[in-house]
PDB file of C-alpha atoms in Angstrom:
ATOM      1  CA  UNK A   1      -1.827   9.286  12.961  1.00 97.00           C
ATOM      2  CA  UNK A   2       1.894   7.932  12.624  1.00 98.00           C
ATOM      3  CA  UNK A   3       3.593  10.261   9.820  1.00 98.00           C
ATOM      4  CA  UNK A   4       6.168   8.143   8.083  1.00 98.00           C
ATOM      5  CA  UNK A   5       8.797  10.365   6.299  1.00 98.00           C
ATOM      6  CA  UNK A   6      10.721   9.235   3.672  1.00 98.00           C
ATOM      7  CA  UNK A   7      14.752  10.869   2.498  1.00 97.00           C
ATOM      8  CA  UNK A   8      15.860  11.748  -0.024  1.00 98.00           C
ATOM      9  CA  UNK A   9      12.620  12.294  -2.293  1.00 98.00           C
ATOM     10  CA  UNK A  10      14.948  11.277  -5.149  1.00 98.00           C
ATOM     11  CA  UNK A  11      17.992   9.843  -5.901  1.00 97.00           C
ATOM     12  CA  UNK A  12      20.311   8.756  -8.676  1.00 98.00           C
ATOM     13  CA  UNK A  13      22.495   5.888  -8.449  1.00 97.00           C
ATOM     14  CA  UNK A  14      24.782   4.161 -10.958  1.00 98.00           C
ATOM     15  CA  UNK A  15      24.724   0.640 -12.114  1.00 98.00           C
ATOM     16  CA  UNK A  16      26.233  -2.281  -9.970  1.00 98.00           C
ATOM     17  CA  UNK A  17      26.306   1.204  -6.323  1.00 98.00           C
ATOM     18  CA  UNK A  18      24.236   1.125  -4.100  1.00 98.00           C
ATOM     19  CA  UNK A  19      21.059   3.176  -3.255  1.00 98.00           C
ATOM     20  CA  UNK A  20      19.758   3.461   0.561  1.00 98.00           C
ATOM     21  CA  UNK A  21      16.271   4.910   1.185  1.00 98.00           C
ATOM     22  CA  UNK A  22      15.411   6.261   4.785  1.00 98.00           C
ATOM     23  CA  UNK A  23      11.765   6.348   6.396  1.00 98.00           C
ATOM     24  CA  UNK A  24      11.506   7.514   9.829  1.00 98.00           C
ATOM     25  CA  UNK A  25       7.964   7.082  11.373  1.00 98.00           C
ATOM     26  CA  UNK A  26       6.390  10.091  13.947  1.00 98.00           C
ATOM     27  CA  UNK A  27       6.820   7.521  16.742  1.00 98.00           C
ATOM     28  CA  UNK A  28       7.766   3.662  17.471  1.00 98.00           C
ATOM     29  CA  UNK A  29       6.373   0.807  15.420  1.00 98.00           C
ATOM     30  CA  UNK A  30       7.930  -1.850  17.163  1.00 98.00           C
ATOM     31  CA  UNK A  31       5.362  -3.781  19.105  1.00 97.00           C
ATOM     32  CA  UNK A  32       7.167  -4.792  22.557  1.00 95.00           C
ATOM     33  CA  UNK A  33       5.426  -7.963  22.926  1.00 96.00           C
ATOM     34  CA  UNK A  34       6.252  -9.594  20.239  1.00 96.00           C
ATOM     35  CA  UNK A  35       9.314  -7.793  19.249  1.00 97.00           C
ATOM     36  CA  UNK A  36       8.651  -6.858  15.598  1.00 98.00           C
ATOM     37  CA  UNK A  37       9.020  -3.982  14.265  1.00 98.00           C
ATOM     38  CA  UNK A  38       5.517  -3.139  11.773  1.00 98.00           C
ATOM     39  CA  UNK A  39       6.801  -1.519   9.012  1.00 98.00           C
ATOM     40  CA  UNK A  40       6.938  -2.796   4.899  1.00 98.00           C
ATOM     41  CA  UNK A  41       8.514  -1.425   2.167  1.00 98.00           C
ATOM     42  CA  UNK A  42       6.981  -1.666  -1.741  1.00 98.00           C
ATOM     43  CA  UNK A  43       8.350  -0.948  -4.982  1.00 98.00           C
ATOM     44  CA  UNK A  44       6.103   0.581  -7.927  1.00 98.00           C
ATOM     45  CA  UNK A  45       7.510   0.373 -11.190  1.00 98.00           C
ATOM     46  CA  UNK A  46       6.525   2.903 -14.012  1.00 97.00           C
ATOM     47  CA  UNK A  47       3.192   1.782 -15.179  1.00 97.00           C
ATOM     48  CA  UNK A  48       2.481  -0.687 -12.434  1.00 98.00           C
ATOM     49  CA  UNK A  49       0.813  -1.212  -8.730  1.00 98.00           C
ATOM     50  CA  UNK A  50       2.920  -1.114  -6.089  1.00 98.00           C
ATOM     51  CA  UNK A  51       4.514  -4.724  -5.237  1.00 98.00           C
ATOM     52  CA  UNK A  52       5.732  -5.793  -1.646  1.00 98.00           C
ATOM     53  CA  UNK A  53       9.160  -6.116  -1.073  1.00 98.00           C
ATOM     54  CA  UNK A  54      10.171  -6.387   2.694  1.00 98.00           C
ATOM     55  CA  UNK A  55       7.533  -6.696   5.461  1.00 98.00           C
ATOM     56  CA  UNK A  56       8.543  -6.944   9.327  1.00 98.00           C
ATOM     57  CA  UNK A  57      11.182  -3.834   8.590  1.00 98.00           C
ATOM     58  CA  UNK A  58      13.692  -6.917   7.354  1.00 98.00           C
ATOM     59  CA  UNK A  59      11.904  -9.915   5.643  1.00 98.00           C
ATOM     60  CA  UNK A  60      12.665 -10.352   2.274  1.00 98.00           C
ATOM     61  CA  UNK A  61       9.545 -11.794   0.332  1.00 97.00           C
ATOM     62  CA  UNK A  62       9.578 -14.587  -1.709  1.00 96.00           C
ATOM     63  CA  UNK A  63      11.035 -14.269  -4.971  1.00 97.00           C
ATOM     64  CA  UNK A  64      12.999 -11.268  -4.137  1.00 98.00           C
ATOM     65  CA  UNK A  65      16.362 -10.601  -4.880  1.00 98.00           C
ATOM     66  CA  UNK A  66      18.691 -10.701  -2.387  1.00 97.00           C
ATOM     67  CA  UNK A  67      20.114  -7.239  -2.897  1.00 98.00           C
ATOM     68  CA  UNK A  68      17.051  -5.474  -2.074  1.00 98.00           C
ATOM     69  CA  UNK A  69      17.577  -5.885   2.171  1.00 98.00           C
ATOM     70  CA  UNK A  70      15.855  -3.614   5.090  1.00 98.00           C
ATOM     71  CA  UNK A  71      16.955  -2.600   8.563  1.00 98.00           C
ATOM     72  CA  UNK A  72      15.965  -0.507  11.609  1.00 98.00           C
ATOM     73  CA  UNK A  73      13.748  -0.462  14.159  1.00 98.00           C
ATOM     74  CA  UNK A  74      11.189   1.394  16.113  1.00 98.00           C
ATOM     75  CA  UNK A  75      11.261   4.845  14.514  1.00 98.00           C
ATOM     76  CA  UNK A  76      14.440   4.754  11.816  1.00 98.00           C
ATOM     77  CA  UNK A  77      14.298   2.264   8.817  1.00 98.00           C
ATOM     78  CA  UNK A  78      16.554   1.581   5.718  1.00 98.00           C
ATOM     79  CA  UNK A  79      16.047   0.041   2.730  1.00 98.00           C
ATOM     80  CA  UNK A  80      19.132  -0.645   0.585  1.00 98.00           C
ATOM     81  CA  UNK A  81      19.837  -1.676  -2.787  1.00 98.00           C
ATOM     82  CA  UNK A  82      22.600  -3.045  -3.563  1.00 96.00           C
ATOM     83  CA  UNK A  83      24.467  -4.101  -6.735  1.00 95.00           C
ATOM     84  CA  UNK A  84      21.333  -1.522  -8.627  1.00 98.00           C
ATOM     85  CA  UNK A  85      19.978  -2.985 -11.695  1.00 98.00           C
ATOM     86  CA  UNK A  86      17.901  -1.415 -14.561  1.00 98.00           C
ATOM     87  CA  UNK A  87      14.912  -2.961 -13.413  1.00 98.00           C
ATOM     88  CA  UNK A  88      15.538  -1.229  -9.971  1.00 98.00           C
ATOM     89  CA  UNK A  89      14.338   1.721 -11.441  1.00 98.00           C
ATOM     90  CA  UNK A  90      10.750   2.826  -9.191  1.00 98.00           C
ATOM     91  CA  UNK A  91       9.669   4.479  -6.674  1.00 98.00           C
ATOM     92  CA  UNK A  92      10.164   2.941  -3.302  1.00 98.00           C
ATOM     93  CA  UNK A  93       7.311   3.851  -0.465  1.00 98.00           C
ATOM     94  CA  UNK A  94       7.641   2.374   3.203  1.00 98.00           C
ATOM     95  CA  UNK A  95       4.663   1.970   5.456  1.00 98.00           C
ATOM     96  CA  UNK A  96       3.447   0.905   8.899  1.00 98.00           C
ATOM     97  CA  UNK A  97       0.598  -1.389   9.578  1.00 98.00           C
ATOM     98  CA  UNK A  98       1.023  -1.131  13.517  1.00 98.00           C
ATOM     99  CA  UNK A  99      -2.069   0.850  13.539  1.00 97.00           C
ATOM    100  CA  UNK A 100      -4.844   2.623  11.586  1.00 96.00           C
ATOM    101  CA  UNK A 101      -4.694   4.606   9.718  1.00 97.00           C
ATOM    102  CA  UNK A 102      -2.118   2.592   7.470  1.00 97.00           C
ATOM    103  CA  UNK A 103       0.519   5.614   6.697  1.00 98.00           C
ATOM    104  CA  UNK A 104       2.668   5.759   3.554  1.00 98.00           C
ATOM    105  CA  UNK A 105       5.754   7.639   3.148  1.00 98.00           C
ATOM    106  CA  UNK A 106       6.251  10.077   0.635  1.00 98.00           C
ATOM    107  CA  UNK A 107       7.809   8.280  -2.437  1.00 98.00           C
ATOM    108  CA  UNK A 108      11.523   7.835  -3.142  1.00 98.00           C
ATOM    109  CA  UNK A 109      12.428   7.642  -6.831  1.00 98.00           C
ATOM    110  CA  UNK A 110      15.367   5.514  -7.600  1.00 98.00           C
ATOM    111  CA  UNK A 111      16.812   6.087 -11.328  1.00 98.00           C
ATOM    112  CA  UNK A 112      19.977   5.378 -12.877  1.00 98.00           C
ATOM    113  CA  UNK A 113      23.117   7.828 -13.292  1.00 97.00           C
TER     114      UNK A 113
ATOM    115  CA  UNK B   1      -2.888 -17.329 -10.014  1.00 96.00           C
ATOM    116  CA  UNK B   2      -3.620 -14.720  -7.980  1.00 97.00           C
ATOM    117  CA  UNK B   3      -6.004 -11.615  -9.120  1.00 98.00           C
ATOM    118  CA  UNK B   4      -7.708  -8.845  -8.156  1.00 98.00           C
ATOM    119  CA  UNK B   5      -9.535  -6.993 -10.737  1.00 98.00           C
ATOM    120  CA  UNK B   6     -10.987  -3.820 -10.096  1.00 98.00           C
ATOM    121  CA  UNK B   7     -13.663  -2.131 -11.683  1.00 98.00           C
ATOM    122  CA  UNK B   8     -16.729   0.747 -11.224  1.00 98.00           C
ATOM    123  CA  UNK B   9     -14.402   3.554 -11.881  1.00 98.00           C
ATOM    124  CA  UNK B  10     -15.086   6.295 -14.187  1.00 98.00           C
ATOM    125  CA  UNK B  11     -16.356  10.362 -14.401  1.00 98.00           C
ATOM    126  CA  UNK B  12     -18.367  11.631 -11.744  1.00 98.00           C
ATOM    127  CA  UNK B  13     -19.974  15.500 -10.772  1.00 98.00           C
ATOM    128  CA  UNK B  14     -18.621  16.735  -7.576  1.00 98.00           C
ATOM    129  CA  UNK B  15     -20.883  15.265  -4.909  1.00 98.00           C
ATOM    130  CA  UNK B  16     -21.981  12.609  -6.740  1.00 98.00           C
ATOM    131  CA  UNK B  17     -21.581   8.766  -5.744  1.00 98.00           C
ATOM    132  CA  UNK B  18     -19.991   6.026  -7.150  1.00 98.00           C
ATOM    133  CA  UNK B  19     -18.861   1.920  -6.636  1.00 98.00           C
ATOM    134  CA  UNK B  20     -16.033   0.477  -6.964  1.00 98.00           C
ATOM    135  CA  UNK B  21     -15.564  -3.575  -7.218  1.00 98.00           C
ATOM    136  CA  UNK B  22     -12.493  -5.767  -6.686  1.00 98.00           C
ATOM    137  CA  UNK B  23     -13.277  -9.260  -7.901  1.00 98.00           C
ATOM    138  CA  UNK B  24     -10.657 -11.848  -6.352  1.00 98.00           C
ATOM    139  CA  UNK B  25      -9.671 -15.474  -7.232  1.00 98.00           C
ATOM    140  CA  UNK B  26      -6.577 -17.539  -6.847  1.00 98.00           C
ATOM    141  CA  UNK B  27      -6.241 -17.253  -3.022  1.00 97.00           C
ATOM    142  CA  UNK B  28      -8.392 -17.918  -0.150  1.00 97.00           C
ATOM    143  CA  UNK B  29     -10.387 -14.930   0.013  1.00 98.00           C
ATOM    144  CA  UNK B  30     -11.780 -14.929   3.456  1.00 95.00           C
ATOM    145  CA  UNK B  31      -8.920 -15.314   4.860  1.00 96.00           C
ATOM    146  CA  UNK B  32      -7.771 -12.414   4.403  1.00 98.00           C
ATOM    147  CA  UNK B  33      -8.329  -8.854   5.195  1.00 98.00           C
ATOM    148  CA  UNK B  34      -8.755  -6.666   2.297  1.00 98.00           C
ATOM    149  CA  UNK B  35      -7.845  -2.591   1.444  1.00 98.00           C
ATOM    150  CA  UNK B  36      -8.048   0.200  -0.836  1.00 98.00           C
ATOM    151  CA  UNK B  37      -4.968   2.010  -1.326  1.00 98.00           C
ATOM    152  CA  UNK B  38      -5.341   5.280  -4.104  1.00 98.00           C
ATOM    153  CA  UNK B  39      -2.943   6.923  -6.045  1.00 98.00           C
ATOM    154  CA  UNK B  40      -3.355  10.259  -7.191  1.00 98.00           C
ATOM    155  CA  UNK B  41      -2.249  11.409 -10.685  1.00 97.00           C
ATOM    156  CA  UNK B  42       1.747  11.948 -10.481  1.00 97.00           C
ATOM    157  CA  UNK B  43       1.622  11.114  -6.279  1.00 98.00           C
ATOM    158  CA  UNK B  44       2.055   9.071  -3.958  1.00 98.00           C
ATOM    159  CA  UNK B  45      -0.164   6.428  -2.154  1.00 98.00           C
ATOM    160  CA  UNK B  46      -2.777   6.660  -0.047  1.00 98.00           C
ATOM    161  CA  UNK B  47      -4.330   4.236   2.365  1.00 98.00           C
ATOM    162  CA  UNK B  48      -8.691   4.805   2.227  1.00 98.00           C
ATOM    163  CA  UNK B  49      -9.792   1.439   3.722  1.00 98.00           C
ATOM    164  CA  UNK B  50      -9.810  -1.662   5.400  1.00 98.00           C
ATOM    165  CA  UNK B  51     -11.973  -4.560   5.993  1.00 98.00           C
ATOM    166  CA  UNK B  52     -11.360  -7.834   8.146  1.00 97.00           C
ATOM    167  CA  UNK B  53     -11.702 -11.335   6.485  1.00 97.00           C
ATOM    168  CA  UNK B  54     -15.404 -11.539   8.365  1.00 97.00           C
ATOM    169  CA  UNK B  55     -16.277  -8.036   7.680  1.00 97.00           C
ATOM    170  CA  UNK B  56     -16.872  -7.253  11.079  1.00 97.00           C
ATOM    171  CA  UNK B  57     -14.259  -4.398  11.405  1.00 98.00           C
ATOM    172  CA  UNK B  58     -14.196  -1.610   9.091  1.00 98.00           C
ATOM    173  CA  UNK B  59     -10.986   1.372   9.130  1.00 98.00           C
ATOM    174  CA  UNK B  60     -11.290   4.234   7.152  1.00 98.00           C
ATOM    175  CA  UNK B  61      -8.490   7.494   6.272  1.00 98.00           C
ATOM    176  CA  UNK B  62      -9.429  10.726   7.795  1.00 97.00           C
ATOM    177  CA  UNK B  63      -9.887  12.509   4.139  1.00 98.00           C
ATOM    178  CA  UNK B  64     -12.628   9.594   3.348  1.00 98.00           C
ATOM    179  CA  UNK B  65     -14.054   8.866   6.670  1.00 98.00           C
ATOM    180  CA  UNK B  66     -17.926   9.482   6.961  1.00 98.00           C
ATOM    181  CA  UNK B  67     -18.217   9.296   2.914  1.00 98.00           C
ATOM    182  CA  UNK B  68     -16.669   5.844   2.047  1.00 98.00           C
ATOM    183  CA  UNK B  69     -18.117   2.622   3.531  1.00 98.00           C
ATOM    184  CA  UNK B  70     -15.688  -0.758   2.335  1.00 98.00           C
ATOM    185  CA  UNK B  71     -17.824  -3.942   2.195  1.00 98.00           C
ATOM    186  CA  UNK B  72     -17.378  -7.462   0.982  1.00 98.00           C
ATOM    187  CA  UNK B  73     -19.267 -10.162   0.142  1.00 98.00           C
ATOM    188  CA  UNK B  74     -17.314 -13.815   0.734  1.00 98.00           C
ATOM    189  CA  UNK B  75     -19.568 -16.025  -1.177  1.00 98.00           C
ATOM    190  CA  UNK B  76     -18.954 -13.869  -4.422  1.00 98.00           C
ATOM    191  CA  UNK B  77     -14.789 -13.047  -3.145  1.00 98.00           C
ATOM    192  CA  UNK B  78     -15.627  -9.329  -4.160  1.00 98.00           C
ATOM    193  CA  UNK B  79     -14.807  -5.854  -2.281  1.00 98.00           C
ATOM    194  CA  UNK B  80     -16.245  -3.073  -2.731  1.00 98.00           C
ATOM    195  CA  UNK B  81     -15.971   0.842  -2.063  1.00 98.00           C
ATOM    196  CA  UNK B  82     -18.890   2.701  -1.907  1.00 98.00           C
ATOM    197  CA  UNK B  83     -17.481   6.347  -2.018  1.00 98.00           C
ATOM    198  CA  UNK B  84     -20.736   9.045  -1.589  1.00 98.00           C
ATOM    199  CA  UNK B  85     -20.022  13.105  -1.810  1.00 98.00           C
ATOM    200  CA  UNK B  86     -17.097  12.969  -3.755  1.00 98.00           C
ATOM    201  CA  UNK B  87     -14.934  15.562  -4.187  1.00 98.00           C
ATOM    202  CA  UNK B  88     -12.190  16.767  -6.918  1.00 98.00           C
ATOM    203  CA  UNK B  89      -9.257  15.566  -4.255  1.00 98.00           C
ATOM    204  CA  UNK B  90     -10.838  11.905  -4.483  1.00 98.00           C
ATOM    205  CA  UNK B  91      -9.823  11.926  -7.696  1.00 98.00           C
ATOM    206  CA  UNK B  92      -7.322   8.711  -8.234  1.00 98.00           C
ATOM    207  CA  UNK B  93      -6.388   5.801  -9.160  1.00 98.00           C
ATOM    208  CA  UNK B  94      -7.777   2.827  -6.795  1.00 98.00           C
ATOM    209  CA  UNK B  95      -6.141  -0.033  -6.019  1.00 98.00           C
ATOM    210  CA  UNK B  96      -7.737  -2.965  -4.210  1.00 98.00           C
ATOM    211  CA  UNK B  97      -4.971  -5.419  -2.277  1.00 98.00           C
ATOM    212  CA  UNK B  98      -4.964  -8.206  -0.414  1.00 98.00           C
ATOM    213  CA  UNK B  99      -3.813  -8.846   3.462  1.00 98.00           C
ATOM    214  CA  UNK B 100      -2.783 -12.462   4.579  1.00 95.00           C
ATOM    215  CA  UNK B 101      -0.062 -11.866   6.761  1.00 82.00           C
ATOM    216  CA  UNK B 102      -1.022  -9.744   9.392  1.00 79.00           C
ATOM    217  CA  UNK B 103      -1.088  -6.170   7.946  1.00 93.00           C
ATOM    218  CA  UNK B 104       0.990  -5.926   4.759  1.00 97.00           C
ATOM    219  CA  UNK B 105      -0.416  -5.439   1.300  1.00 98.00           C
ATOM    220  CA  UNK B 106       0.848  -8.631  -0.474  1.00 97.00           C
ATOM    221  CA  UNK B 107      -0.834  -8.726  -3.586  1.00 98.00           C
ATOM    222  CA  UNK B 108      -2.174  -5.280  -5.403  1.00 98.00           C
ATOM    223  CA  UNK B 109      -5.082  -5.128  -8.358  1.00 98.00           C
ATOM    224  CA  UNK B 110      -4.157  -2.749 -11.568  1.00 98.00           C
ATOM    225  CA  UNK B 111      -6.421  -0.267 -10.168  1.00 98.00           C
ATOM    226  CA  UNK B 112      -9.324   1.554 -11.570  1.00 98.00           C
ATOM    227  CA  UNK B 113      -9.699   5.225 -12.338  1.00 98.00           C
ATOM    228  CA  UNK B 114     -12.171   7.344 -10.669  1.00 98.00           C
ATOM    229  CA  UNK B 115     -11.660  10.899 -12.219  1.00 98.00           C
ATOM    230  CA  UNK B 116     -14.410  13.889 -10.080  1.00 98.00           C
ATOM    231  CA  UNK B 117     -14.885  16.219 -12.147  1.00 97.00           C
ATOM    232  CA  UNK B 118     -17.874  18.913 -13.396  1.00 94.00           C
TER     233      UNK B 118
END
């Protein structure tokens, strides 16, 4: 199974800074022949399912913000937030759907300083 | 609108069965693939299943594989979990979500509560 491991666990980030989120998967995602790299990030808000925020390790979905933007590839992903709003505050998992089993990360709780 | 509504959840014995539902409608349901993703109380997710749009391929998590069979019927756009020999560490919240773009989860249910306990 791919282990996708997620730093830090927790972070706290003022208003208007910026908050990055690591994931690191146990090996490559990135399928050669077509050159993408497998690997989506949600956000889960208190109280609510999880929500999908970037797919392909760097598309935005539709409808969200542009300050919310992913990078990496193969094993070693980002996803940072910048300019953090309120409503930023969740917990942020990243997983890879190049094979099964589907693997989560850990959680990364974003709150405000 | 998009929905999936999940239901079946609810307090079980330790080795007993139960089924979960996800009924869907705004979206085209067979084409797409379809999961179950739980969530523990105060952790994190968990991927249990998935199912292709035709049903003909069928993925399971090693901590559910052997006890849980996914299914769907098309003509009624429902999923459903079967989940047999349940244990206390099955017990979670269980989201059904849709898959329409080639793997991710782009559209998640509210979930419904399955607590195992004697």
């Amino acid at each position: 199974d791919i282990v996708m491991t997620q730093s830090p666990d927790s972070l706290a980030v003022s208003l208007g800074e910026r908050a990055t989120i690591n994931c690191k998967s146990s090996r490559s995602v990135l399928y050669r022949s077509n050159s993408k790299n497998y690997l989506a990030w949600y956000q889960q808000r208190p109280g609510q399912p999880p929500k999908l925020l970037i797919s392909w390790a760097s598309t935005r979905e539709s409808g969200v913000p542009d300050r919310f933007s992913g990078s990496g590839s193969g094993t070693d992903f980002t996803l940072t937030i910048s300019n953090l709003q309120a409503e930023d505050v969740a917990v942020y998992y990243c997983q890879q759907y190049y094979t099964t089993p589907r693997t989560f990360g850990q959680g990364t709780t974003v709150e405000i300083k | 609108e998009v929905q999936l509504v999940e239901s079946g959840g609810g307090v079980v014995q330790p080795g007993g069965s139960l089924r979960l539902s996800c009924a869907a409608s705004g979206f085209t349901f067979d084409d797409c693939a379809m999961h179950w993703v739980r969530q523990a109380p105060g952790k994190g997710l968990e991927w249990v299943s998935l199912i292709t749009w035709d049903g003909v391929s069928t993925y399971y998590g090693n901590s559910v594989k052997g006890r849980f069979t996914i299914s769907r019927d098309n003509s009624k756009s429902s999923l459903y979990l079967q989940m047999n020999s349940l244990r206390a560490e099955d017990t979670a919240l269980y989201y059904c979500a849709k898959d329409c773009a080639a793997g991710t989860l782009d559209y998640w249910g509210q979930g419904t509560l399955v607590t195992v306990s004697s």
